[in-house]
Amino acid sequence: MWTLAQNIRVIENFGGAGWTNQTNLHPLGLTLTVLCGLALLAMPRRLSIWPFIVMACMVAPAQRLVIGGLDFSLIRLMVIFGMLRVVLRHEYAGVRWQRVDYVILAFALVRTMAYTIQQASVSALIFQAGMTFDAVGLYFLFRCLVRDWRDVIRTMVGFIVMSLPVAAAFFVESKTGRNAFAFFGGVPEITLVREGRLRCQGAFAHPIIAGCFWASLIPSVVALWWQGAMNRLWALIGVSTMCAIVLFSASSTPVMGVIFGLLGWAMFLMRWWMRYVLILFVMALIGLHFSMNKPVWHLISRITIAKGNTGHHRYMLIDGAVNRFSEWALVGTRSTAHWFWGGQDVTNHYILEGVRGGFLTLALFVTTIWMCFTAAGRTWRVWSGDRSKLMLSWSLGVCLFVHCTNFIGVSYFGQAVFLWYLLLAMIVSMDEMSQKAVAARPRVRARRAPGGARNGFAPAGARGLVEGARLTEPG
């Protein structure tokens, strides 16, 4: 029977499954890793994320170095460089632990223990320990490196700069049907085709991952429009190139990500009433569930954006997970192949976390998302008197929303994992910085704004500060 461990191995190395557990390292890939690692050690903190961006966009995740049975992807090697930098420069100083930090750490540890118990093998422990290293290492490294709004802006500009050569490579791939990055190994040379459309992927692990990667960045790129004239130009360039990459990937999930990003920005007008919007949405789903002949999640199967999309498969995954809850609730399950035909392909990240580590792992994962939404909400309320920071903080919440909708249609692996933990770290760091800014300002009386918040600030966060008062970033 096809087991979950086999499925995860294929997911982690899609397009390069033949290189699992063996060194696959092109000399140019090794050279780029060394150069980016040295740049990470030498660069000022404000540019320290850029080497990671270069590695994520230019080197396939199947390139790896295996030492004594331990598998080191090149991004994992970059994490080691980053940790060395943080320790040598004492950049961990000043970072205060937040509650969400503990939840993310607990999520990684619980998932490791549950998966090891489930598989009952040393190889499972080694594999999941690597996953934990990626999660904890990337997240806490970025917590140390992203400390203020200027870091967020420079990070977005870095992604835009890299989107230019990536978009050009995708354009060439769409015209030739050949992936130039196959020269380095880790991705197929011949571009995948579905329903007559080329699905370009460049150095990314899969066309869907490529599309979701760039689709989830677009909301924050849009926020650069309010960061000055030069950044306005970057915003125009970034939205153009990233939308082009999404189209070249020819996948429905990234296109839906762009649509949900637009919806998230549209909700900016309703920002003071988002609690009520959420309640109405949940009530609508409940009403649909009891009025439809099939479960409400069957609506997923009716969405068709790109030809050949697998909406019905995604519906069956959710239905199988609900109907077989007792099978995976404790420590997950070794196989989902018997749920339905093709059930071994777990293209839903929420379900994948559940079948990897049981209900507790899934609950901690969802709790992390909820706490980050809460943190993003506190942040935009604090900066509601500062237009530029308000837009940036709102965009982080929209990016999180896009990732959450992506999770319904794809399980993250490869470069998407790097982007996910970068976003979580930025949200938590900006929330921490905003709390420090609030604590440093005098408190005065303020009238109440719509939605129960005082003007510009959340009742539980910055109560008493005057609307429009411009806070200064600590340090």
GROMACS .gro file of C-alpha atoms in nm:
model
  475
    1MET     CA    1   0.000   0.000   0.000
    2TRP     CA    2   0.118   0.353  -0.080
    3THR     CA    3   0.212   0.507   0.255
    4LEU     CA    4   0.209   0.866   0.373
    5ALA     CA    5   0.588   0.859   0.407
    6GLN     CA    6   0.624   0.770   0.040
    7ASN     CA    7   0.376   1.041  -0.053
    8ILE     CA    8   0.561   1.308   0.145
    9ARG     CA    9   0.893   1.202  -0.006
   10VAL     CA   10   0.750   1.248  -0.355
   11ILE     CA   11   0.598   1.583  -0.257
   12GLU     CA   12   0.926   1.707  -0.115
   13ASN     CA   13   1.114   1.610  -0.429
   14PHE     CA   14   0.857   1.651  -0.708
   15GLY     CA   15   1.039   1.684  -1.035
   16GLY     CA   16   1.342   1.533  -0.872
   17ALA     CA   17   1.229   1.221  -0.689
   18GLY     CA   18   1.525   1.034  -0.834
   19TRP     CA   19   1.763   1.241  -0.620
   20THR     CA   20   1.607   1.156  -0.285
   21ASN     CA   21   1.867   1.050  -0.025
   22GLN     CA   22   2.158   1.116  -0.256
   23THR     CA   23   2.367   1.422  -0.327
   24ASN     CA   24   2.247   1.616  -0.628
   25LEU     CA   25   2.455   1.930  -0.642
   26HIS     CA   26   2.549   2.117  -0.957
   27PRO     CA   27   2.879   2.313  -0.930
   28LEU     CA   28   2.695   2.636  -1.014
   29GLY     CA   29   2.436   2.559  -0.747
   30LEU     CA   30   2.710   2.502  -0.491
   31THR     CA   31   2.887   2.820  -0.601
   32LEU     CA   32   2.568   3.024  -0.569
   33THR     CA   33   2.503   2.877  -0.225
   34VAL     CA   34   2.852   2.971  -0.104
   35LEU     CA   35   2.824   3.322  -0.249
   36CYS     CA   36   2.477   3.378  -0.101
   37GLY     CA   37   2.591   3.235   0.232
   38LEU     CA   38   2.890   3.470   0.246
   39ALA     CA   39   2.669   3.759   0.138
   40LEU     CA   40   2.429   3.671   0.420
   41LEU     CA   41   2.716   3.690   0.669
   42ALA     CA   42   2.850   4.019   0.532
   43MET     CA   43   2.539   4.217   0.433
   44PRO     CA   44   2.375   4.471   0.663
   45ARG     CA   45   2.062   4.339   0.830
   46ARG     CA   46   1.832   4.551   0.612
   47LEU     CA   47   1.936   4.342   0.307
   48SER     CA   48   1.989   4.008   0.482
   49ILE     CA   49   1.676   3.845   0.335
   50TRP     CA   50   1.789   3.905  -0.024
   51PRO     CA   51   2.031   3.605  -0.040
   52PHE     CA   52   1.742   3.380   0.065
   53ILE     CA   53   1.525   3.527  -0.211
   54VAL     CA   54   1.796   3.460  -0.470
   55MET     CA   55   1.835   3.099  -0.356
   56ALA     CA   56   1.459   3.037  -0.351
   57CYS     CA   57   1.407   3.174  -0.702
   58MET     CA   58   1.715   3.043  -0.879
   59VAL     CA   59   1.795   2.699  -0.733
   60ALA     CA   60   1.564   2.395  -0.744
   61PRO     CA   61   1.487   2.247  -0.398
   62ALA     CA   62   1.585   1.900  -0.526
   63GLN     CA   63   1.948   2.014  -0.522
   64ARG     CA   64   2.085   1.887  -0.196
   65LEU     CA   65   2.384   1.759  -0.007
   66VAL     CA   66   2.353   1.427   0.178
   67ILE     CA   67   2.604   1.366   0.459
   68GLY     CA   68   2.583   1.051   0.669
   69GLY     CA   69   2.218   1.000   0.582
   70LEU     CA   70   2.130   1.359   0.672
   71ASP     CA   71   1.964   1.550   0.390
   72PHE     CA   72   2.059   1.917   0.350
   73SER     CA   73   1.869   2.114   0.090
   74LEU     CA   74   2.045   2.434  -0.013
   75ILE     CA   75   1.789   2.651   0.169
   76ARG     CA   76   1.864   2.444   0.479
   77LEU     CA   77   2.233   2.526   0.435
   78MET     CA   78   2.137   2.893   0.409
   79VAL     CA   79   1.959   2.864   0.744
   80ILE     CA   80   2.286   2.745   0.898
   81PHE     CA   81   2.465   3.048   0.751
   82GLY     CA   82   2.190   3.269   0.890
   83MET     CA   83   2.210   3.121   1.238
   84LEU     CA   84   2.584   3.176   1.238
   85ARG     CA   85   2.529   3.540   1.143
   86VAL     CA   86   2.267   3.597   1.414
   87VAL     CA   87   2.493   3.447   1.682
   88LEU     CA   88   2.808   3.633   1.572
   89ARG     CA   89   2.627   3.968   1.547
   90HIS     CA   90   2.404   3.916   1.853
   91GLU     CA   91   2.101   4.001   1.640
   92TYR     CA   92   1.883   3.789   1.863
   93ALA     CA   93   1.912   4.056   2.131
   94GLY     CA   94   1.599   4.264   2.170
   95VAL     CA   95   1.364   4.000   2.031
   96ARG     CA   96   1.093   3.938   2.288
   97TRP     CA   97   0.916   3.603   2.280
   98GLN     CA   98   0.550   3.630   2.188
   99ARG     CA   99   0.279   3.375   2.257
  100VAL     CA  100   0.268   3.273   1.892
  101ASP     CA  101   0.641   3.190   1.908
  102TYR     CA  102   0.567   2.925   2.170
  103VAL     CA  103   0.277   2.788   1.964
  104ILE     CA  104   0.493   2.752   1.651
  105LEU     CA  105   0.763   2.576   1.852
  106ALA     CA  106   0.502   2.344   2.007
  107PHE     CA  107   0.355   2.273   1.663
  108ALA     CA  108   0.693   2.168   1.524
  109LEU     CA  109   0.776   1.946   1.824
  110VAL     CA  110   0.433   1.779   1.843
  111ARG     CA  111   0.439   1.709   1.469
  112THR     CA  112   0.783   1.549   1.500
  113MET     CA  113   0.681   1.325   1.790
  114ALA     CA  114   0.348   1.224   1.634
  115TYR     CA  115   0.498   1.141   1.295
  116THR     CA  116   0.779   0.939   1.455
  117ILE     CA  117   0.529   0.739   1.662
  118GLN     CA  118   0.309   0.690   1.357
  119GLN     CA  119   0.587   0.559   1.133
  120ALA     CA  120   0.781   0.387   1.414
  121SER     CA  121   1.118   0.419   1.241
  122VAL     CA  122   1.443   0.606   1.278
  123SER     CA  123   1.421   0.729   0.919
  124ALA     CA  124   1.088   0.895   1.003
  125LEU     CA  125   1.249   1.071   1.299
  126ILE     CA  126   1.536   1.194   1.081
  127PHE     CA  127   1.298   1.311   0.808
  128GLN     CA  128   1.068   1.496   1.045
  129ALA     CA  129   1.362   1.642   1.238
  130GLY     CA  130   1.469   1.801   0.910
  131MET     CA  131   1.120   1.943   0.863
  132THR     CA  132   1.131   2.080   1.218
  133PHE     CA  133   1.469   2.235   1.153
  134ASP     CA  134   1.327   2.411   0.847
  135ALA     CA  135   1.020   2.537   1.031
  136VAL     CA  136   1.184   2.651   1.353
  137GLY     CA  137   1.509   2.762   1.188
  138LEU     CA  138   1.347   2.973   0.916
  139TYR     CA  139   1.088   3.128   1.145
  140PHE     CA  140   1.316   3.231   1.431
  141LEU     CA  141   1.592   3.340   1.193
  142PHE     CA  142   1.351   3.577   1.018
  143ARG     CA  143   1.222   3.695   1.357
  144CYS     CA  144   1.574   3.815   1.427
  145LEU     CA  145   1.637   3.967   1.083
  146VAL     CA  146   1.306   4.148   1.015
  147ARG     CA  147   1.262   4.409   1.285
  148ASP     CA  148   1.092   4.719   1.143
  149TRP     CA  149   0.883   4.845   0.850
  150ARG     CA  150   1.190   4.937   0.648
  151ASP     CA  151   1.297   4.572   0.657
  152VAL     CA  152   0.954   4.470   0.525
  153ILE     CA  153   0.972   4.722   0.240
  154ARG     CA  154   1.324   4.619   0.140
  155THR     CA  155   1.220   4.253   0.147
  156MET     CA  156   0.931   4.324  -0.089
  157VAL     CA  157   1.162   4.519  -0.321
  158GLY     CA  158   1.398   4.220  -0.319
  159PHE     CA  159   1.119   3.992  -0.436
  160ILE     CA  160   1.026   4.240  -0.711
  161VAL     CA  161   1.387   4.258  -0.833
  162MET     CA  162   1.402   3.878  -0.855
  163SER     CA  163   1.062   3.861  -1.025
  164LEU     CA  164   1.214   4.028  -1.333
  165PRO     CA  165   1.453   3.744  -1.433
  166VAL     CA  166   1.202   3.482  -1.314
  167ALA     CA  167   0.927   3.629  -1.534
  168ALA     CA  168   1.170   3.640  -1.827
  169ALA     CA  169   1.263   3.273  -1.772
  170PHE     CA  170   0.896   3.174  -1.752
  171PHE     CA  171   0.825   3.362  -2.074
  172VAL     CA  172   1.103   3.176  -2.255
  173GLU     CA  173   0.982   2.846  -2.110
  174SER     CA  174   0.627   2.919  -2.229
  175LYS     CA  175   0.755   2.973  -2.584
  176THR     CA  176   1.003   2.684  -2.604
  177GLY     CA  177   0.846   2.420  -2.380
  178ARG     CA  178   1.183   2.362  -2.216
  179ASN     CA  179   1.292   2.456  -1.867
  180ALA     CA  180   1.636   2.620  -1.867
  181PHE     CA  181   1.680   2.539  -1.497
  182ALA     CA  182   1.683   2.166  -1.577
  183PHE     CA  183   2.052   2.218  -1.659
  184PHE     CA  184   2.117   2.236  -1.284
  185GLY     CA  185   1.898   1.932  -1.207
  186GLY     CA  186   1.597   1.898  -0.983
  187VAL     CA  187   1.329   2.003  -1.234
  188PRO     CA  188   1.206   1.836  -1.556
  189GLU     CA  189   1.361   1.954  -1.881
  190ILE     CA  190   1.035   1.928  -2.075
  191THR     CA  191   0.766   2.161  -1.944
  192LEU     CA  192   0.454   1.991  -1.809
  193VAL     CA  193   0.142   2.018  -2.026
  194ARG     CA  194  -0.221   2.003  -1.915
  195GLU     CA  195  -0.517   2.041  -2.149
  196GLY     CA  196  -0.284   2.182  -2.414
  197ARG     CA  197  -0.138   2.451  -2.186
  198LEU     CA  198   0.227   2.463  -2.081
  199ARG     CA  199   0.266   2.476  -1.703
  200CYS     CA  200   0.590   2.664  -1.648
  201GLN     CA  201   0.780   2.618  -1.322
  202GLY     CA  202   1.136   2.749  -1.360
  203ALA     CA  203   1.344   2.650  -1.058
  204PHE     CA  204   1.037   2.594  -0.843
  205ALA     CA  205   0.931   2.254  -0.715
  206HIS     CA  206   0.606   2.248  -0.915
  207PRO     CA  207   0.404   2.487  -1.135
  208ILE     CA  208   0.140   2.524  -0.861
  209ILE     CA  209   0.409   2.610  -0.605
  210ALA     CA  210   0.558   2.866  -0.846
  211GLY     CA  211   0.221   3.030  -0.903
  212CYS     CA  212   0.120   3.027  -0.534
  213PHE     CA  213   0.460   3.165  -0.433
  214TRP     CA  214   0.418   3.480  -0.643
  215ALA     CA  215   0.041   3.513  -0.602
  216SER     CA  216   0.078   3.533  -0.223
  217LEU     CA  217   0.332   3.817  -0.256
  218ILE     CA  218   0.113   4.045  -0.468
  219PRO     CA  219  -0.091   4.196  -0.177
  220SER     CA  220   0.223   4.326  -0.004
  221VAL     CA  221   0.367   4.450  -0.334
  222VAL     CA  222   0.047   4.652  -0.382
  223ALA     CA  223   0.108   4.817  -0.043
  224LEU     CA  224   0.431   4.971  -0.179
  225TRP     CA  225   0.209   5.215  -0.372
  226TRP     CA  226   0.175   5.417  -0.050
  227GLN     CA  227   0.548   5.410   0.036
  228GLY     CA  228   0.675   5.694  -0.185
  229ALA     CA  229   0.725   5.766  -0.556
  230MET     CA  230   1.009   5.518  -0.613
  231ASN     CA  231   0.829   5.238  -0.433
  232ARG     CA  232   0.519   5.319  -0.639
  233LEU     CA  233   0.719   5.231  -0.950
  234TRP     CA  234   0.837   4.909  -0.786
  235ALA     CA  235   0.474   4.824  -0.708
  236LEU     CA  236   0.371   4.860  -1.072
  237ILE     CA  237   0.663   4.645  -1.189
  238GLY     CA  238   0.606   4.381  -0.923
  239VAL     CA  239   0.233   4.339  -0.981
  240SER     CA  240   0.294   4.309  -1.358
  241THR     CA  241   0.571   4.050  -1.338
  242MET     CA  242   0.410   3.844  -1.062
  243CYS     CA  243   0.073   3.828  -1.238
  244ALA     CA  244   0.257   3.716  -1.553
  245ILE     CA  245   0.429   3.436  -1.360
  246VAL     CA  246   0.094   3.324  -1.219
  247LEU     CA  247  -0.051   3.305  -1.569
  248PHE     CA  248   0.252   3.116  -1.702
  249SER     CA  249   0.209   2.854  -1.427
  250ALA     CA  250  -0.134   2.770  -1.579
  251SER     CA  251  -0.274   2.651  -1.246
  252SER     CA  252  -0.610   2.734  -1.092
  253THR     CA  253  -0.497   2.759  -0.727
  254PRO     CA  254  -0.258   3.056  -0.789
  255VAL     CA  255  -0.524   3.236  -0.996
  256MET     CA  256  -0.769   3.191  -0.709
  257GLY     CA  257  -0.496   3.327  -0.481
  258VAL     CA  258  -0.482   3.648  -0.685
  259ILE     CA  259  -0.862   3.675  -0.672
  260PHE     CA  260  -0.868   3.624  -0.295
  261GLY     CA  261  -0.592   3.884  -0.264
  262LEU     CA  262  -0.815   4.134  -0.444
  263LEU     CA  263  -1.101   4.036  -0.211
  264GLY     CA  264  -0.876   4.089   0.091
  265TRP     CA  265  -0.785   4.438  -0.026
  266ALA     CA  266  -1.152   4.515  -0.097
  267MET     CA  267  -1.228   4.428   0.266
  268PHE     CA  268  -1.006   4.721   0.368
  269LEU     CA  269  -1.315   4.938   0.339
  270MET     CA  270  -1.485   4.711   0.595
  271ARG     CA  271  -1.184   4.682   0.824
  272TRP     CA  272  -1.361   4.813   1.136
  273TRP     CA  273  -1.642   4.560   1.094
  274MET     CA  274  -1.440   4.250   0.999
  275ARG     CA  275  -1.560   4.063   1.308
  276TYR     CA  276  -1.919   4.093   1.189
  277VAL     CA  277  -1.822   4.006   0.832
  278LEU     CA  278  -1.659   3.688   0.960
  279ILE     CA  279  -1.966   3.597   1.168
  280LEU     CA  280  -2.197   3.649   0.870
  281PHE     CA  281  -1.965   3.439   0.650
  282VAL     CA  282  -1.967   3.149   0.899
  283MET     CA  283  -2.344   3.171   0.933
  284ALA     CA  284  -2.378   3.164   0.553
  285LEU     CA  285  -2.162   2.851   0.532
  286ILE     CA  286  -2.368   2.680   0.799
  287GLY     CA  287  -2.689   2.773   0.620
  288LEU     CA  288  -2.555   2.640   0.289
  289HIS     CA  289  -2.439   2.319   0.455
  290PHE     CA  290  -2.786   2.234   0.582
  291SER     CA  291  -2.968   2.350   0.269
  292MET     CA  292  -2.748   2.169   0.012
  293ASN     CA  293  -2.784   1.806  -0.088
  294LYS     CA  294  -2.410   1.760  -0.034
  295PRO     CA  295  -2.170   1.905   0.228
  296VAL     CA  296  -2.077   2.271   0.192
  297TRP     CA  297  -1.719   2.178   0.099
  298HIS     CA  298  -1.860   2.026  -0.220
  299LEU     CA  299  -1.862   2.384  -0.355
  300ILE     CA  300  -1.487   2.341  -0.413
  301SER     CA  301  -1.555   2.085  -0.686
  302ARG     CA  302  -1.766   2.338  -0.875
  303ILE     CA  303  -1.490   2.596  -0.914
  304THR     CA  304  -1.321   2.581  -1.254
  305ILE     CA  305  -1.052   2.839  -1.334
  306ALA     CA  306  -0.804   2.641  -1.545
  307LYS     CA  307  -0.885   2.345  -1.766
  308GLY     CA  308  -0.809   2.013  -1.604
  309ASN     CA  309  -0.820   2.141  -1.248
  310THR     CA  310  -0.887   1.883  -0.977
  311GLY     CA  311  -1.159   2.045  -0.769
  312HIS     CA  312  -1.340   1.714  -0.723
  313HIS     CA  313  -1.022   1.555  -0.590
  314ARG     CA  314  -0.991   1.832  -0.330
  315TYR     CA  315  -1.354   1.784  -0.229
  316MET     CA  316  -1.297   1.411  -0.184
  317LEU     CA  317  -0.994   1.478   0.035
  318ILE     CA  318  -1.193   1.698   0.273
  319ASP     CA  319  -1.483   1.452   0.272
  320GLY     CA  320  -1.249   1.164   0.345
  321ALA     CA  321  -1.079   1.350   0.629
  322VAL     CA  322  -1.415   1.434   0.789
  323ASN     CA  323  -1.560   1.084   0.753
  324ARG     CA  324  -1.241   0.913   0.871
  325PHE     CA  325  -1.158   1.150   1.156
  326SER     CA  326  -1.107   0.871   1.408
  327GLU     CA  327  -0.849   0.712   1.177
  328TRP     CA  328  -0.605   1.006   1.185
  329ALA     CA  329  -0.703   1.205   1.493
  330LEU     CA  330  -0.450   1.055   1.736
  331VAL     CA  331  -0.114   1.061   1.556
  332GLY     CA  332  -0.218   1.078   1.193
  333THR     CA  333  -0.228   0.787   0.951
  334ARG     CA  334   0.029   0.606   0.741
  335SER     CA  335  -0.181   0.602   0.426
  336THR     CA  336  -0.470   0.793   0.268
  337ALA     CA  337  -0.471   0.586  -0.052
  338HIS     CA  338  -0.775   0.384   0.063
  339TRP     CA  339  -0.989   0.695   0.116
  340PHE     CA  340  -1.072   0.709  -0.254
  341TRP     CA  341  -0.902   0.648  -0.587
  342GLY     CA  342  -0.599   0.880  -0.598
  343GLY     CA  343  -0.633   0.962  -0.228
  344GLN     CA  344  -0.258   0.926  -0.171
  345ASP     CA  345  -0.212   1.269  -0.335
  346VAL     CA  346  -0.286   1.497  -0.038
  347THR     CA  347  -0.328   1.835  -0.209
  348ASN     CA  348  -0.463   2.011   0.098
  349HIS     CA  349  -0.216   2.146   0.352
  350TYR     CA  350  -0.460   2.139   0.644
  351ILE     CA  351  -0.534   1.771   0.583
  352LEU     CA  352  -0.165   1.696   0.530
  353GLU     CA  353  -0.080   1.838   0.872
  354GLY     CA  354  -0.355   1.624   1.022
  355VAL     CA  355  -0.248   1.299   0.857
  356ARG     CA  356   0.115   1.373   0.941
  357GLY     CA  357   0.063   1.442   1.309
  358GLY     CA  358  -0.298   1.401   1.415
  359PHE     CA  359  -0.559   1.644   1.538
  360LEU     CA  360  -0.333   1.815   1.793
  361THR     CA  361  -0.082   1.903   1.520
  362LEU     CA  362  -0.361   2.039   1.301
  363ALA     CA  363  -0.506   2.234   1.595
  364LEU     CA  364  -0.169   2.397   1.669
  365PHE     CA  365  -0.129   2.482   1.300
  366VAL     CA  366  -0.472   2.648   1.287
  367THR     CA  367  -0.404   2.822   1.619
  368THR     CA  368  -0.085   2.968   1.471
  369ILE     CA  369  -0.283   3.108   1.179
  370TRP     CA  370  -0.552   3.251   1.406
  371MET     CA  371  -0.297   3.418   1.635
  372CYS     CA  372  -0.118   3.570   1.336
  373PHE     CA  373  -0.445   3.710   1.203
  374THR     CA  374  -0.502   3.860   1.548
  375ALA     CA  375  -0.151   4.005   1.551
  376ALA     CA  376  -0.200   4.156   1.204
  377GLY     CA  377  -0.527   4.308   1.324
  378ARG     CA  378  -0.360   4.468   1.626
  379THR     CA  379  -0.085   4.606   1.406
  380TRP     CA  380  -0.303   4.786   1.151
  381ARG     CA  381  -0.511   4.936   1.432
  382VAL     CA  382  -0.198   5.075   1.596
  383TRP     CA  383  -0.083   5.238   1.272
  384SER     CA  384  -0.424   5.354   1.147
  385GLY     CA  385  -0.308   5.714   1.183
  386ASP     CA  386  -0.013   5.652   0.949
  387ARG     CA  387  -0.131   5.576   0.596
  388SER     CA  388   0.187   5.406   0.473
  389LYS     CA  389   0.220   5.170   0.771
  390LEU     CA  390  -0.154   5.107   0.778
  391MET     CA  391  -0.141   4.978   0.421
  392LEU     CA  392   0.167   4.765   0.487
  393SER     CA  393   0.018   4.609   0.799
  394TRP     CA  394  -0.314   4.541   0.624
  395SER     CA  395  -0.129   4.380   0.333
  396LEU     CA  396   0.041   4.132   0.567
  397GLY     CA  397  -0.301   4.013   0.681
  398VAL     CA  398  -0.416   3.983   0.319
  399CYS     CA  399  -0.105   3.778   0.233
  400LEU     CA  400  -0.187   3.547   0.524
  401PHE     CA  401  -0.543   3.515   0.392
  402VAL     CA  402  -0.411   3.420   0.046
  403HIS     CA  403  -0.187   3.151   0.194
  404CYS     CA  404  -0.483   3.011   0.390
  405THR     CA  405  -0.690   2.982   0.073
  406ASN     CA  406  -0.393   2.828  -0.111
  407PHE     CA  407  -0.375   2.558   0.157
  408ILE     CA  408  -0.714   2.427   0.043
  409GLY     CA  409  -0.575   2.347  -0.302
  410VAL     CA  410  -0.209   2.258  -0.247
  411SER     CA  411   0.026   2.119   0.018
  412TYR     CA  412   0.324   2.350   0.063
  413PHE     CA  413   0.673   2.219  -0.007
  414GLY     CA  414   0.993   2.350  -0.159
  415GLN     CA  415   1.021   2.728  -0.181
  416ALA     CA  416   0.669   2.783  -0.049
  417VAL     CA  417   0.778   2.673   0.300
  418PHE     CA  418   1.043   2.949   0.305
  419LEU     CA  419   0.784   3.211   0.207
  420TRP     CA  420   0.530   3.090   0.463
  421TYR     CA  421   0.763   3.121   0.762
  422LEU     CA  422   0.896   3.453   0.637
  423LEU     CA  423   0.542   3.592   0.639
  424LEU     CA  424   0.467   3.458   0.987
  425ALA     CA  425   0.790   3.609   1.119
  426MET     CA  426   0.714   3.948   0.961
  427ILE     CA  427   0.364   3.957   1.110
  428VAL     CA  428   0.483   3.869   1.460
  429SER     CA  429   0.784   4.103   1.445
  430MET     CA  430   0.570   4.396   1.329
  431ASP     CA  431   0.320   4.322   1.606
  432GLU     CA  432   0.602   4.316   1.862
  433MET     CA  433   0.746   4.641   1.728
  434SER     CA  434   0.403   4.805   1.734
  435GLN     CA  435   0.348   4.704   2.095
  436LYS     CA  436   0.679   4.865   2.187
  437ALA     CA  437   0.577   5.182   2.001
  438VAL     CA  438   0.247   5.195   2.189
  439ALA     CA  439   0.416   5.143   2.524
  440ALA     CA  440   0.656   5.430   2.452
  441ARG     CA  441   0.382   5.689   2.384
  442PRO     CA  442   0.179   5.888   2.637
  443ARG     CA  443  -0.179   5.778   2.688
  444VAL     CA  444  -0.463   6.027   2.646
  445ARG     CA  445  -0.837   6.001   2.614
  446ALA     CA  446  -0.984   5.922   2.271
  447ARG     CA  447  -1.338   5.888   2.143
  448ARG     CA  448  -1.463   5.551   2.029
  449ALA     CA  449  -1.444   5.451   1.661
  450PRO     CA  450  -1.670   5.212   1.467
  451GLY     CA  451  -1.649   4.845   1.557
  452GLY     CA  452  -1.586   4.906   1.926
  453ALA     CA  453  -1.227   5.022   1.879
  454ARG     CA  454  -1.105   5.362   1.982
  455ASN     CA  455  -1.009   5.578   1.691
  456GLY     CA  456  -0.723   5.405   1.519
  457PHE     CA  457  -0.655   5.150   1.791
  458ALA     CA  458  -0.785   4.820   1.920
  459PRO     CA  459  -0.950   4.833   2.266
  460ALA     CA  460  -0.717   4.560   2.398
  461GLY     CA  461  -0.406   4.703   2.242
  462ALA     CA  462  -0.349   5.077   2.222
  463ARG     CA  463  -0.648   5.208   2.413
  464GLY     CA  464  -0.631   5.574   2.491
  465LEU     CA  465  -0.415   5.691   2.201
  466VAL     CA  466  -0.548   5.971   1.983
  467GLU     CA  467  -0.651   5.888   1.625
  468GLY     CA  468  -0.399   6.014   1.376
  469ALA     CA  469  -0.113   6.029   1.628
  470ARG     CA  470   0.199   5.916   1.445
  471LEU     CA  471   0.396   5.662   1.637
  472THR     CA  472   0.769   5.625   1.583
  473GLU     CA  473   0.937   5.288   1.548
  474PRO     CA  474   1.154   5.193   1.848
  475GLY     CA  475   1.522   5.251   1.787
   0.00000   0.00000   0.00000
